[in-house]
mmCIF file with all atom_site columns, C-alpha atoms in Angstrom:
data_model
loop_
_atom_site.group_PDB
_atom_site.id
_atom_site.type_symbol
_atom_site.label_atom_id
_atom_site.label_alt_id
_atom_site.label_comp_id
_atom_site.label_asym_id
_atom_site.label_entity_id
_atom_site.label_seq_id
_atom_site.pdbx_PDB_ins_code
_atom_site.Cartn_x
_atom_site.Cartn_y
_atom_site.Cartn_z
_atom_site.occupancy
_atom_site.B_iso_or_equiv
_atom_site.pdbx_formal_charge
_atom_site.auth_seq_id
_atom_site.auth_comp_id
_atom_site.auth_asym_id
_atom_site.auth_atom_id
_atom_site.pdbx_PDB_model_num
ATOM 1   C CA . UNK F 1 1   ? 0.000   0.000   0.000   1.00 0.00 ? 5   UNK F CA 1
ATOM 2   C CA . UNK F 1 2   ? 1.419   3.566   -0.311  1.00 0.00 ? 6   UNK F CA 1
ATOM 3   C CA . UNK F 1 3   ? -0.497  5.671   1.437   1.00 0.00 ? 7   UNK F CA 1
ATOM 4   C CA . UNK F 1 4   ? 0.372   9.440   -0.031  1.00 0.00 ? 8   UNK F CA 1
ATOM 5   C CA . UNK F 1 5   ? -1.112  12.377  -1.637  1.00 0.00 ? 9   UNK F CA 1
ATOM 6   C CA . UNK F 1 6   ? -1.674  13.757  -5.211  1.00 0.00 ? 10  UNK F CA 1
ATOM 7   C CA . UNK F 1 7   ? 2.487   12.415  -5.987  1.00 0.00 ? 11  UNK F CA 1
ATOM 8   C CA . UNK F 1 8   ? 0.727   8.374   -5.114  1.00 0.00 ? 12  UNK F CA 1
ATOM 9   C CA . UNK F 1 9   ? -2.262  8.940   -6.982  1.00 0.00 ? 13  UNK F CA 1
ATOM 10  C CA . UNK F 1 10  ? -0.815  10.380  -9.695  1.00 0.00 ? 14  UNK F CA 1
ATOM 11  C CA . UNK F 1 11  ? -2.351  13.647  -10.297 1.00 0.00 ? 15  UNK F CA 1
ATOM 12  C CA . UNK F 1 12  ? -2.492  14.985  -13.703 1.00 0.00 ? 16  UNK F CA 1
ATOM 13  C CA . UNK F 1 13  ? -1.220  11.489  -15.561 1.00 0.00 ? 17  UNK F CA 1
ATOM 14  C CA . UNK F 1 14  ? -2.877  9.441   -17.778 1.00 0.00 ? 18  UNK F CA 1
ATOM 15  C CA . UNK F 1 15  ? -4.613  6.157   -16.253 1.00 0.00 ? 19  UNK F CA 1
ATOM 16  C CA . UNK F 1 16  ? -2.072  3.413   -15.446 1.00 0.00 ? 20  UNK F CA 1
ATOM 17  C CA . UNK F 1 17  ? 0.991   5.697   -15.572 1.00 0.00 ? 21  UNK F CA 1
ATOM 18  C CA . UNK F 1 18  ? 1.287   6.767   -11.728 1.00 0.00 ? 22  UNK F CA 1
ATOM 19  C CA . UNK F 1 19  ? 3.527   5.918   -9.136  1.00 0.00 ? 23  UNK F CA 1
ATOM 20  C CA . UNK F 1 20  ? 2.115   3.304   -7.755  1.00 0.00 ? 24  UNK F CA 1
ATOM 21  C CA . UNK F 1 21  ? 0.791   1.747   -11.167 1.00 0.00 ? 25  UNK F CA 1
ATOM 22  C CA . UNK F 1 22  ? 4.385   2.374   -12.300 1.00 0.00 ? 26  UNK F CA 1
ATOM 23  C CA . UNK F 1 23  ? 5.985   0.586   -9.012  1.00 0.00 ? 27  UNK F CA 1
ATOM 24  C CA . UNK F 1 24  ? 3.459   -2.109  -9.388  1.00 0.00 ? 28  UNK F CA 1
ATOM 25  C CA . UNK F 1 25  ? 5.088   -3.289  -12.924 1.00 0.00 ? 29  UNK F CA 1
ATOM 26  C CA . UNK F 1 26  ? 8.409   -2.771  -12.542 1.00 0.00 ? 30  UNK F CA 1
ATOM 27  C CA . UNK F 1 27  ? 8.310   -4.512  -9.324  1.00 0.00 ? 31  UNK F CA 1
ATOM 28  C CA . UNK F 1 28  ? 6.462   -7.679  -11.139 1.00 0.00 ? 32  UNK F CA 1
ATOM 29  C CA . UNK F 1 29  ? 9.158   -6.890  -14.026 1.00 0.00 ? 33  UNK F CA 1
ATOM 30  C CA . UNK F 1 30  ? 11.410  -8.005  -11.482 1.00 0.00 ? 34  UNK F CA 1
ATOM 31  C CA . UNK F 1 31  ? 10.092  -11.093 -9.872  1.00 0.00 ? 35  UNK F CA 1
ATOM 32  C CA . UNK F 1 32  ? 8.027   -9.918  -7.165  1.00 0.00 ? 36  UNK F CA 1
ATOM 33  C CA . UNK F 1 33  ? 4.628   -11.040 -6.773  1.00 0.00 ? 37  UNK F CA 1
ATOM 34  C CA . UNK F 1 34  ? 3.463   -8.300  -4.946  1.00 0.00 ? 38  UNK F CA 1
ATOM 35  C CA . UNK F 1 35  ? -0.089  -6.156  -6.126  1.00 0.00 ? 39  UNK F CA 1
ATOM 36  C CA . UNK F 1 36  ? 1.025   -2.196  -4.902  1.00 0.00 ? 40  UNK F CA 1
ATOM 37  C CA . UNK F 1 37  ? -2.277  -0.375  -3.366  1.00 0.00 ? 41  UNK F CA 1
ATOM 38  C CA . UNK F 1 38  ? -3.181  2.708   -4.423  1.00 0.00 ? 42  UNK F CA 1
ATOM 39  C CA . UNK F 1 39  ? -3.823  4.981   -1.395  1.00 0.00 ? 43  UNK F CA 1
ATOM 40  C CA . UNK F 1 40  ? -3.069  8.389   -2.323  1.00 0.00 ? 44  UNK F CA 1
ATOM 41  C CA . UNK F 1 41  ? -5.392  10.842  -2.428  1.00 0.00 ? 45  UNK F CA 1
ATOM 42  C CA . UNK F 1 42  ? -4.858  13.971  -4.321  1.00 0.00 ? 46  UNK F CA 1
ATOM 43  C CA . UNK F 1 43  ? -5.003  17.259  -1.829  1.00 0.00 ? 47  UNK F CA 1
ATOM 44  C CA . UNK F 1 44  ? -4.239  14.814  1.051   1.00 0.00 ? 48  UNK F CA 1
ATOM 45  C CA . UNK F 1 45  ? -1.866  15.968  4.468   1.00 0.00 ? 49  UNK F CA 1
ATOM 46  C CA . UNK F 1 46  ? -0.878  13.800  7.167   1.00 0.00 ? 50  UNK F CA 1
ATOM 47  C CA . UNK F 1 47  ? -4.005  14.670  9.036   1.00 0.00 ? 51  UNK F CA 1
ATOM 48  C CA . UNK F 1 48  ? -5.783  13.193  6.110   1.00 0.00 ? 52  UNK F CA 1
ATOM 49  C CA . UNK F 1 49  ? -3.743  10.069  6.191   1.00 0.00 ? 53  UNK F CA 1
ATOM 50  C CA . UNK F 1 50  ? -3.823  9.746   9.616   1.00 0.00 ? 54  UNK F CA 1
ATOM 51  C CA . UNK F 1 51  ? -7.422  10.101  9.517   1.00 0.00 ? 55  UNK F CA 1
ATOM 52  C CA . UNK F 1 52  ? -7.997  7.171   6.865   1.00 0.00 ? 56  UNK F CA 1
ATOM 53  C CA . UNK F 1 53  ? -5.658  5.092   7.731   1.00 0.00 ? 57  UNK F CA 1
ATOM 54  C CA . UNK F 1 54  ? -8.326  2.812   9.904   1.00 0.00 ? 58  UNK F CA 1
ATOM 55  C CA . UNK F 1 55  ? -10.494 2.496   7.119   1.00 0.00 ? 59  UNK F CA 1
ATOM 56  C CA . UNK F 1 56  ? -7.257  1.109   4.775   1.00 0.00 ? 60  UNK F CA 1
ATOM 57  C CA . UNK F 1 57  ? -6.259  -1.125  7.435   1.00 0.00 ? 61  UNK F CA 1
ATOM 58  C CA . UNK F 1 58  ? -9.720  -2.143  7.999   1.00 0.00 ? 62  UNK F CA 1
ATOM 59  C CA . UNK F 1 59  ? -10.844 -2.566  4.202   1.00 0.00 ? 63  UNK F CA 1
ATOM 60  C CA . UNK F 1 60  ? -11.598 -5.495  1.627   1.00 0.00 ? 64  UNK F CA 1
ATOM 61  C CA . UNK F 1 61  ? -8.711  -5.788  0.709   1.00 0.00 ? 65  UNK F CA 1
ATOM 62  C CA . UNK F 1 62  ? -7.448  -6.358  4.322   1.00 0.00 ? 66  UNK F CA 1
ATOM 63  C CA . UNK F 1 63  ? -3.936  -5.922  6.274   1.00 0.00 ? 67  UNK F CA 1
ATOM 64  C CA . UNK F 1 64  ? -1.434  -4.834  3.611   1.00 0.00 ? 68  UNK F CA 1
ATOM 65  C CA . UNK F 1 65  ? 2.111   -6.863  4.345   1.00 0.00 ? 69  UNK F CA 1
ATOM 66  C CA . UNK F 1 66  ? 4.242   -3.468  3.635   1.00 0.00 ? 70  UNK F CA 1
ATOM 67  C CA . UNK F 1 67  ? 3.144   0.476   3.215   1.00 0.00 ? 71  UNK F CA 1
ATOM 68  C CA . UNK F 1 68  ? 4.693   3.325   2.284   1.00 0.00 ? 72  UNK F CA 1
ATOM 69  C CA . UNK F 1 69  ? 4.010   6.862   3.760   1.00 0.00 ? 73  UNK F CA 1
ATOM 70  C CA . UNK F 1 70  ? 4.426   9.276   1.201   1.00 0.00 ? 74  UNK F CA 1
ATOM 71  C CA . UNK F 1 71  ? 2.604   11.886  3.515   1.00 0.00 ? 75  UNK F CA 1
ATOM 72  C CA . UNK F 1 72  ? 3.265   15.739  4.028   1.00 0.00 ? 76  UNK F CA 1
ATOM 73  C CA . UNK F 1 73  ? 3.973   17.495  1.100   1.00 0.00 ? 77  UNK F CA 1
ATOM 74  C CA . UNK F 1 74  ? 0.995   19.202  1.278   1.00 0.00 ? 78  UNK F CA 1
ATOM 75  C CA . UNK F 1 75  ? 1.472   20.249  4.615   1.00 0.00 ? 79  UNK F CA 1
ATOM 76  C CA . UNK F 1 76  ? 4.736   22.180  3.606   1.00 0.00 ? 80  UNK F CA 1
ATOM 77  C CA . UNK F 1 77  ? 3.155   24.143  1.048   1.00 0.00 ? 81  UNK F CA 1
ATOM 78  C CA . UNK F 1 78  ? 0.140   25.477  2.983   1.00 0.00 ? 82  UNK F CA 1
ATOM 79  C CA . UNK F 1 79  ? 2.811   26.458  5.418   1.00 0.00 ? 83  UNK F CA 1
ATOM 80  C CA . UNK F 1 80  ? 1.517   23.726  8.318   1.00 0.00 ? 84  UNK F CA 1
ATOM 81  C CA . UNK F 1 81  ? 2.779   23.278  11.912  1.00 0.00 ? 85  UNK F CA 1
ATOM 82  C CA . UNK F 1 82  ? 5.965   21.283  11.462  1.00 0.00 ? 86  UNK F CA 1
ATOM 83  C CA . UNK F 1 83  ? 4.963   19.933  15.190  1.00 0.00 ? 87  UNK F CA 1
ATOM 84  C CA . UNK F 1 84  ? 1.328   19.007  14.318  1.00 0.00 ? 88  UNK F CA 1
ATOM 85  C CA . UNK F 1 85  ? 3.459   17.114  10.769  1.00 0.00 ? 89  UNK F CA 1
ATOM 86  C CA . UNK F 1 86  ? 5.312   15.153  13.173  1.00 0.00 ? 90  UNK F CA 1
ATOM 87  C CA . UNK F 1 87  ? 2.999   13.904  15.898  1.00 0.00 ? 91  UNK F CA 1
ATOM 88  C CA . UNK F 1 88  ? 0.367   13.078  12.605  1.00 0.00 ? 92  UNK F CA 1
ATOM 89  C CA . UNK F 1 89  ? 2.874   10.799  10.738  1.00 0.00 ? 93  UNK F CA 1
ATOM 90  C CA . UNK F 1 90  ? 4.114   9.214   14.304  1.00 0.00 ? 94  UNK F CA 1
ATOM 91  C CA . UNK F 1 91  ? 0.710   8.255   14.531  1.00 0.00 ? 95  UNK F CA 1
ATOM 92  C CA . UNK F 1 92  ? 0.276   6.658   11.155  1.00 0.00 ? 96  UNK F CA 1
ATOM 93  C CA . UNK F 1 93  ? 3.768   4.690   11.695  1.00 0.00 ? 97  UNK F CA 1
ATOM 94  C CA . UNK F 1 94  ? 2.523   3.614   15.421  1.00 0.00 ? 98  UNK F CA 1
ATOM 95  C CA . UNK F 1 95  ? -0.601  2.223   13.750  1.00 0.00 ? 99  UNK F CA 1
ATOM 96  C CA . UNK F 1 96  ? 0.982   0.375   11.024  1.00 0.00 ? 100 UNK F CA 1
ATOM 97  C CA . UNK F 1 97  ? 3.367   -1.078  13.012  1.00 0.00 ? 101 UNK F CA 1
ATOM 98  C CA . UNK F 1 98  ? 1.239   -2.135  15.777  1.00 0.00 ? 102 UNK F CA 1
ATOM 99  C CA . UNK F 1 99  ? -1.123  -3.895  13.002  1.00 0.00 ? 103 UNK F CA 1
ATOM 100 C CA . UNK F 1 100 ? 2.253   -5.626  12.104  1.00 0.00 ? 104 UNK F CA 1
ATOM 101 C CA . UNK F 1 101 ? 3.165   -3.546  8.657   1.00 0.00 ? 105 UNK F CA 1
ATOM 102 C CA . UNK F 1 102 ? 6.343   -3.370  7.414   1.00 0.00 ? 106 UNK F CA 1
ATOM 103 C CA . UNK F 1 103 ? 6.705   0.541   6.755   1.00 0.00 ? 107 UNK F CA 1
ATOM 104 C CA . UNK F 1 104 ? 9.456   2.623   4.152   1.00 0.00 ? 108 UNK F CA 1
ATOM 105 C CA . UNK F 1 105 ? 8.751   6.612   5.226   1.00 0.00 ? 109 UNK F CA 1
ATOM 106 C CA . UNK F 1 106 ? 8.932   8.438   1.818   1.00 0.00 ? 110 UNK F CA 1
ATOM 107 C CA . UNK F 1 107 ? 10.737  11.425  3.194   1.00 0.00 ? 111 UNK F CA 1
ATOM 108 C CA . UNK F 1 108 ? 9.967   15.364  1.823   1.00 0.00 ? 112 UNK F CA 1
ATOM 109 C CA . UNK F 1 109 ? 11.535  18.869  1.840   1.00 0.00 ? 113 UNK F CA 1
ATOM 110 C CA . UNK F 1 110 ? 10.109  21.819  2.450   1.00 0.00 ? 114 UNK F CA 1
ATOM 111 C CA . UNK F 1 111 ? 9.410   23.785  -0.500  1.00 0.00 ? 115 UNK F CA 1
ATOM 112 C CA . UNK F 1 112 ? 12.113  26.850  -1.324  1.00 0.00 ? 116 UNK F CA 1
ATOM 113 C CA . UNK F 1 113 ? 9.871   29.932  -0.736  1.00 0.00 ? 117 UNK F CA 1
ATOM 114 C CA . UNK F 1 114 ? 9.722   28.862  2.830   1.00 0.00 ? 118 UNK F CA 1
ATOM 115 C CA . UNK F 1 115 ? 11.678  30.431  5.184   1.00 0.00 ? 119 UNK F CA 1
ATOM 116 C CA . UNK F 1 116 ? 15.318  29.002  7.196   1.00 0.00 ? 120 UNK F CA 1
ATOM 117 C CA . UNK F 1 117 ? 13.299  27.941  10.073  1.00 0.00 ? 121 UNK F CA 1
ATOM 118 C CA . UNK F 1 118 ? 10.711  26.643  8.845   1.00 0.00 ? 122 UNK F CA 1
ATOM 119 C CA . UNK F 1 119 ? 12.416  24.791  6.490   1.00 0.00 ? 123 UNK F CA 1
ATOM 120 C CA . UNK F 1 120 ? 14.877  23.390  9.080   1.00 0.00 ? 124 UNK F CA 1
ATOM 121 C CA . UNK F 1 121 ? 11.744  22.081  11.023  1.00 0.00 ? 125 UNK F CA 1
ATOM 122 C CA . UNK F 1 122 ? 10.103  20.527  8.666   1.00 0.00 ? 126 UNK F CA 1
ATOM 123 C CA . UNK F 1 123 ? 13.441  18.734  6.684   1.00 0.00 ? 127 UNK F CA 1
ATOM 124 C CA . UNK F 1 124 ? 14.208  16.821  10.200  1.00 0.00 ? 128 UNK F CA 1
ATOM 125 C CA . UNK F 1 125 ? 10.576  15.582  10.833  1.00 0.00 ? 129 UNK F CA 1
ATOM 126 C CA . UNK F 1 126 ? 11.369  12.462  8.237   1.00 0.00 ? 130 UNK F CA 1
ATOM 127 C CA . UNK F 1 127 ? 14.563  11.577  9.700   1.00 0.00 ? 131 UNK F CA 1
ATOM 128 C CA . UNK F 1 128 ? 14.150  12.164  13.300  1.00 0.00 ? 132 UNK F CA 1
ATOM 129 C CA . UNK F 1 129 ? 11.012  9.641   12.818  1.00 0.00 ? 133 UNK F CA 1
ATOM 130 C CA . UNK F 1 130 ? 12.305  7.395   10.739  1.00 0.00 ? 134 UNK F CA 1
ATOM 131 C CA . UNK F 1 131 ? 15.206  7.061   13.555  1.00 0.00 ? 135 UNK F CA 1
ATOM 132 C CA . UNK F 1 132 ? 12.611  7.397   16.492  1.00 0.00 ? 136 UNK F CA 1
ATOM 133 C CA . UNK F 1 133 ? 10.026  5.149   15.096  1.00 0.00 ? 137 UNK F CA 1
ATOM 134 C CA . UNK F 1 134 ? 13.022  2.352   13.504  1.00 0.00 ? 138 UNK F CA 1
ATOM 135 C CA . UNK F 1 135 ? 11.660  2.105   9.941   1.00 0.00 ? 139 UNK F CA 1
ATOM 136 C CA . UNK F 1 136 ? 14.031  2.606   6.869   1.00 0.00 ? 140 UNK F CA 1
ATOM 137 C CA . UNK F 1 137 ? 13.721  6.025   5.103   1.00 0.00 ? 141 UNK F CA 1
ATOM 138 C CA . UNK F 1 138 ? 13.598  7.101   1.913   1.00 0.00 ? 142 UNK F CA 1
ATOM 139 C CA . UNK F 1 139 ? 14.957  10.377  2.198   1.00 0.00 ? 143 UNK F CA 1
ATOM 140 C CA . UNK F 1 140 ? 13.506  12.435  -0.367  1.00 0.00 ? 144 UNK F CA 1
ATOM 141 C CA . UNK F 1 141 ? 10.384  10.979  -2.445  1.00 0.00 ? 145 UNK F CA 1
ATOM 142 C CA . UNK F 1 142 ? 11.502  13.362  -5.294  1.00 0.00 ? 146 UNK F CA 1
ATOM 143 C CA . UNK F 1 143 ? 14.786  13.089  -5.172  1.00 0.00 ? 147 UNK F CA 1
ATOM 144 C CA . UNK F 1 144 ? 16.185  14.261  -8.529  1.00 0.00 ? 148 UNK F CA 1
ATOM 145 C CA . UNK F 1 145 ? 12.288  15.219  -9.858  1.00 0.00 ? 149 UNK F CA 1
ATOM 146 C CA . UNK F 1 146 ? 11.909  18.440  -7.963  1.00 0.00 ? 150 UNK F CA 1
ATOM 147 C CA . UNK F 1 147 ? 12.638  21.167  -9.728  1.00 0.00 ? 151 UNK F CA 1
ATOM 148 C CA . UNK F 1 148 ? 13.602  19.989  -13.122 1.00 0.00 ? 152 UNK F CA 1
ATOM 149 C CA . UNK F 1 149 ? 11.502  21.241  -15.373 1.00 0.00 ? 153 UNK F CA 1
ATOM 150 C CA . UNK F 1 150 ? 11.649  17.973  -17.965 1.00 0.00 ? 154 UNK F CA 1
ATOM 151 C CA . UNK F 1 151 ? 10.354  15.951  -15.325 1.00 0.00 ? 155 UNK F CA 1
ATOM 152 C CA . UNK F 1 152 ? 7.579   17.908  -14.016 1.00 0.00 ? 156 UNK F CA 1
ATOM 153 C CA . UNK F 1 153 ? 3.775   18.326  -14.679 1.00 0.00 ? 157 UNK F CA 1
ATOM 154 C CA . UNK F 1 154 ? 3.385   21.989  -16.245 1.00 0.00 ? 158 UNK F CA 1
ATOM 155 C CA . UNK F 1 155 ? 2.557   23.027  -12.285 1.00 0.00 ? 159 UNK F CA 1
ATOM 156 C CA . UNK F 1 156 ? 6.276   22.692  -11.636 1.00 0.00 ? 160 UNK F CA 1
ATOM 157 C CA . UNK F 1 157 ? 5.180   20.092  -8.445  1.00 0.00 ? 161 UNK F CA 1
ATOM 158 C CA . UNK F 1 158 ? 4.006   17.263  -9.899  1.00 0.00 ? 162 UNK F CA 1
ATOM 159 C CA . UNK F 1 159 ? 6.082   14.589  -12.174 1.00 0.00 ? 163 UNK F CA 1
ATOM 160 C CA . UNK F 1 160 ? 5.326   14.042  -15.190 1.00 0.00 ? 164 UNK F CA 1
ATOM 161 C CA . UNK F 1 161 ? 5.536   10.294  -17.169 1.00 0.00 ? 165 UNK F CA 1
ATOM 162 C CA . UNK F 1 162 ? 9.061   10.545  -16.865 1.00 0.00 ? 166 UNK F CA 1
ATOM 163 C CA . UNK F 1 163 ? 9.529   12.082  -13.263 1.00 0.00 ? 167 UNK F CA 1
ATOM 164 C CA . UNK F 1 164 ? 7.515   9.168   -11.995 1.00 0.00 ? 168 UNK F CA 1
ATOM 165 C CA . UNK F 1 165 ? 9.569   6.832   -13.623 1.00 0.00 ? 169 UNK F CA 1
ATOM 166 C CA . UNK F 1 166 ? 12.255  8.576   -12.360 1.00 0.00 ? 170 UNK F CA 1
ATOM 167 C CA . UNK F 1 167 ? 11.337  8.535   -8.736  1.00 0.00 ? 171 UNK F CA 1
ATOM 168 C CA . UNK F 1 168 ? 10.296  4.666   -9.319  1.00 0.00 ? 172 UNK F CA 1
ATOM 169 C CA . UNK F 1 169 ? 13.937  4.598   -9.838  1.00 0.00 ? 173 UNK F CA 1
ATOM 170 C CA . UNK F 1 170 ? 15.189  5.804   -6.932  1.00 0.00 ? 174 UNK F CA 1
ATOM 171 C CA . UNK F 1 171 ? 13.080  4.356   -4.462  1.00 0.00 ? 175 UNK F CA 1
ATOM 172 C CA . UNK F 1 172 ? 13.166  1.328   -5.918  1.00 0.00 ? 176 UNK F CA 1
ATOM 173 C CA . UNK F 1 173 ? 16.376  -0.113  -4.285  1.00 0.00 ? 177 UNK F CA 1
ATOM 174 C CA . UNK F 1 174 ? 14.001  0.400   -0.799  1.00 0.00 ? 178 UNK F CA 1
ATOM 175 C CA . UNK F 1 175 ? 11.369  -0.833  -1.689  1.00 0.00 ? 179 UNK F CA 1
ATOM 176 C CA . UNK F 1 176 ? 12.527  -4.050  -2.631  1.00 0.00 ? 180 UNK F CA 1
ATOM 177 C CA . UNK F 1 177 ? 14.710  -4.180  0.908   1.00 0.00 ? 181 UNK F CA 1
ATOM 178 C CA . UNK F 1 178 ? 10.730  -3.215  2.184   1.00 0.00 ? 182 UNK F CA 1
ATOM 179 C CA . UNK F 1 179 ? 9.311   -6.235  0.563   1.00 0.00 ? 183 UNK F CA 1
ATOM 180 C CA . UNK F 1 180 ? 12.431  -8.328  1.570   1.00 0.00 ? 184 UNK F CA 1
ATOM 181 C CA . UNK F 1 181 ? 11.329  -7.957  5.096   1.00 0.00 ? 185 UNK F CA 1
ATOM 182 C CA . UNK F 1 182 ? 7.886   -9.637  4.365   1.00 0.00 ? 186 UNK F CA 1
ATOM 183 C CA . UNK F 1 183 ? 9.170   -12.654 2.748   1.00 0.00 ? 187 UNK F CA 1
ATOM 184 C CA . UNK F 1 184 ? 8.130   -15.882 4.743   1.00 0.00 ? 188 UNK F CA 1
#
């Protein structure tokens, strides 16, 4: 399952070529027999994962074995508490852990126009959790995406066909270390 935002659900992209779509075959290009959830939900903070997250767990299609949390982007650009960022995604990694998930925190950066401080409390929310909570982390979710124009949606924020296959990519390596930790 990755539970995310508008970058999971793949906002603005035509059917089938998302993230998680795109995970889901290259990770089946590669052996795994795995199916990859589609939880994101464009517009979506941590609040709004948090706030789901029962229903997922609770669902038809049951207990996932692994999740990612690619959660808080949106929180950084409508300028949200940093503190209230935090405590929501320690929640959501409590929760999956306690219902026995295996858990890879997509990590995010606060967007340029914000200012030093805000910026420096937001960037250590991923790591200080990931460390905190002991689940790997994915540093940055668009790591080598952000910013470059050629990989972007015409907003500038979200990847296009080839930013997502780009940030498939990168996290890639993790995931597969994720899924590694499931095996019977």
């Amino acid at each position: 399952m990755v539970l995310g935002d508008s970058l999971a659900a793949g906002y603005g992209l035509p059917q089938g070529q998302g993230f998680c779509e795109r995970l889901d075959a290259v990770l089946r290009e590669r052996g795994h027999n795995v199916r990859v959830l589609n939880a994101g939900v464009s517009g979506d903070t941590s609040a709004g994962g948090l706030a789901r997250l029962d229903w997922l767990l609770s669902g038809p299609d049951g207990v996932p074995q692994a999740a990612i949390v690619e959660l808080g982007a949106n929180d950084a650009l409508r300028g949200l508490d940093p503190v209230r960022t935090r405590a929501n995604l320690s929640s959501i990694l409590e929760r999956l852990k306690a219902a026995k998930v295996k858990v890879l925190l997509a990590g995010m950066l606060a967007p340029r126009n914000m200012d030093a401080a805000y910026a420096k409390a937001f960037n250590s929310v991923y790591p200080d959790l990931a460390k905190a909570q002991g689940v790997p982390l994915y540093p940055f979710f668009l790591e080598g995406v952000a910013g470059n124009p050629a990989l972007n949606q015409a907003d500038g924020i979200h990847p296009n066909e080839a930013g997502v296959a780009r940030v498939v990519a990168g996290i890639l390596p993790a995931v597969e270390a994720l899924l590694a930790q499931t095996a019977p």
